[in-house]
Amino acid sequence: MSLPLGFSDHPAGLLRVGPGFTLAGHSTNASPGFSGKKADGAAALAARAPVLSQLQEQLFAESRFGGKKSILLVLQAMDTAGKGGIVGHVVGSVDPQGIKLTAFKAPTAEEKAHDFLWRIRPAVPGPGMFGVFDRSHYEDVLIHRVHGWADEAELDRRYAAINGFEAELAAAGTTVVKVMLNLGRDEQLDRLSARLKDPTKYWKYSPTDLDERAFWPDYMDAYQKVFERTSTPNAPWYVVPADKKWYARLAVQEILIETLGSLNLQWPAGDFDVAHERARLKDA
Amino acid sequence: MSLPLGFSDHPAGLLRVGPGFTLAGHSTNASPGFSGKKADGAAALAARAPVLSQLQEQLFAESRFGGKKSILLVLQAMDTAGKGGIVGHVVGSVDPQGIKLTAFKAPTAEEKAHDFLWRIRPAVPGPGMFGVFDRSHYEDVLIHRVHGWADEAELDRRYAAINGFEAELAAAGTTVVKVMLNLGRDEQLDRLSARLKDPTKYWKYSPTDLDERAFWPDYMDAYQKVFERTSTPNAPWYVVPADKKWYARLAVQEILIETLGSLNLQWPAGDFDVAHERARLKDA
C-alpha cells in the first residue's frame, strides 16, 4: 500500500497498540509519521476525505447485495480531547445515510439494571454501516475502575466479556477499530479555560469535567490496563496523540482508510440482467 | 431577513405550497429566485453551509439546558430525484451528532401488523435533534393510493391521522419541514440510464424503479392530493424543482436556514457560576 499524503510511514502501524505498550511513554503532542504542519494536515484531511467517502459507499453498496461487512469506530478519551471533532470532521465527511452513531452517556436506571453490554448491543452497526461509539462499553472498565464502582474480580469479568463480545462482532463481519485520543493534562486545562472564556462555548462545559480531571493519573492507569487486557488482533487499540487536533483527525482518517482498504471492497455487480433492463428503459 | 446569496427572493416563500397549488403547473427544471448557474449554486451552497451548521449547533446546545425544540425534514420524491444528495450534501454539512436520520423502506411484517404511524413515532427527533425522514408516513397515502392498497375512506382516515400527528409534533416543539423533490419524467429516464451505464452505480438501480415509473401520472395525482390534504401552517410542504440537482440542494439548504432562523435560537448561558468555575480551574 502506498504512503498517504504527507506521511513518511502509515499512522495505523505507528499508532497501533502492540505487546509491551506503555501509555506513559507516548507524547500527546507529537505527530508520528507526518512531517507537515497544521496547514498541511488540514489540506491532507480534505484531500483524503473523498477516499474515505468512496470506501464507505462501497461498504454500504455491498450490503445492498448481501454483503455482511461493517465497521465500528470506538472513541474513548478524557474530556475535551476531541471526540466531537473526529465525529464532525472525519466521520462527517462520509454520507450520513451510512453512519450509525451512538453517544453513550451515564446509564439510565433501566440500563443499570442490566449487565453492561445490554445497552451496547443494539448500537452495533448492521451490514454495510459505519458505526461510531462516542464513549462505549469501555466506560465500565474506566470510570468504574477509577471510582471503585467495580472490584478487581468484576473488572476481570468485564475485560473477558468485552473480548468475547468483540470476537463475536468480528466473526459476524464487523471490523472494530478502537481509538484512544491521548490528550495532555496541560492541554486539557487550556481547553477547559477556553470554554469558560467564550459564551458560545459555555454549553460544552460541565463542572463535573473538573471533578474527573482530579483523577487524571488513575484514568491513565485504567487506560493502560484496558490496552493490556483488550488489545486483540480482532479489535486493536490505536493511541492517537491529541494535543494537535489537526493531527488526531488526520491520523484517525488514515486508520479508517487503511482498515476499510483492507476489506477488499468491490462494487456489486447487481442482481439483474443489465442488457434486459437497458432494453426495458427504451420503452419506459 | 436579508436575502440569501444569489437569490432575488427567499426560496422558502417561493416554494411553499399555498392554497390553490397545482403540481402540474410547476416546472421541474426551473431555479426559482436564483439567477446564477450551476457553479454559482455550488459556491452558494458551500458559503451557506456554516450558517446552517451554526444554527444546528445552537439547536443542539439549547437542548442540553432544557430546550425542547427540534426540527424534522421529511423528504419525498420519485426514484432518482436526489433525496440521497440532499442528505449527503445539505444534511451532511452539519455535525453528525445532531442528526437522527431514518430511511423508511417497505414495511416489515411486524410493521405491517401495526397502524402506519407505529414505525414512524420512534424515529421522531428528540430535543435538540435534526431529524430526517428519507421517505416517510406519506408512502401510506402515495404508493397505497397509486396501487389501490387503501380505499378512499381509509386514505381519508390517514390524511386526518397525519395532520393530527404533525400537529402533536408541533405542539411538542418539533418544527416539521416537508419537501417534495419535483423531478421531471424525462430527467428520471436519463438518470436511470446513467445508472445502467456505470458499473459503480449498478447498486443504486432496481428493476422495481421502472415498474413504479409506469405509474407516473398516478403518483403526480397522489402528490397533488397530499398537498391539498396535508399542507398545514404547522407542517408546510415545499415543492422543489429537482431536475437541477444543484438548485434543489441550495433551495433545501435555504429552507432549513430560514426555518431554523425563525426559531430564535440562543446560546445557553450555562447552569453553573462562571466566575466560580474559572477560580476552580486555577487550582486544577
Coordinates of C-alpha atoms in Angstrom, one line a residue, chain A residues 165-176 234-235:
Chain A
F165 CA -18.2 -9.6 22.6
E166 CA -15.7 -8.1 20.2
A167 CA -14.6 -11.5 18.9
E168 CA -18.3 -12.2 18.2
L169 CA -18.6 -9.0 16.3
A170 CA -15.5 -9.8 14.2
A171 CA -16.9 -13.2 13.4
A172 CA -20.2 -11.7 12.2
G173 CA -18.3 -9.3 9.9
T174 CA -17.9 -6.1 11.9
T175 CA -14.3 -4.7 11.9
V176 CA -13.7 -3.0 15.2
N234 CA -9.7 -8.8 16.2
A235 CA -10.1 -5.4 17.7

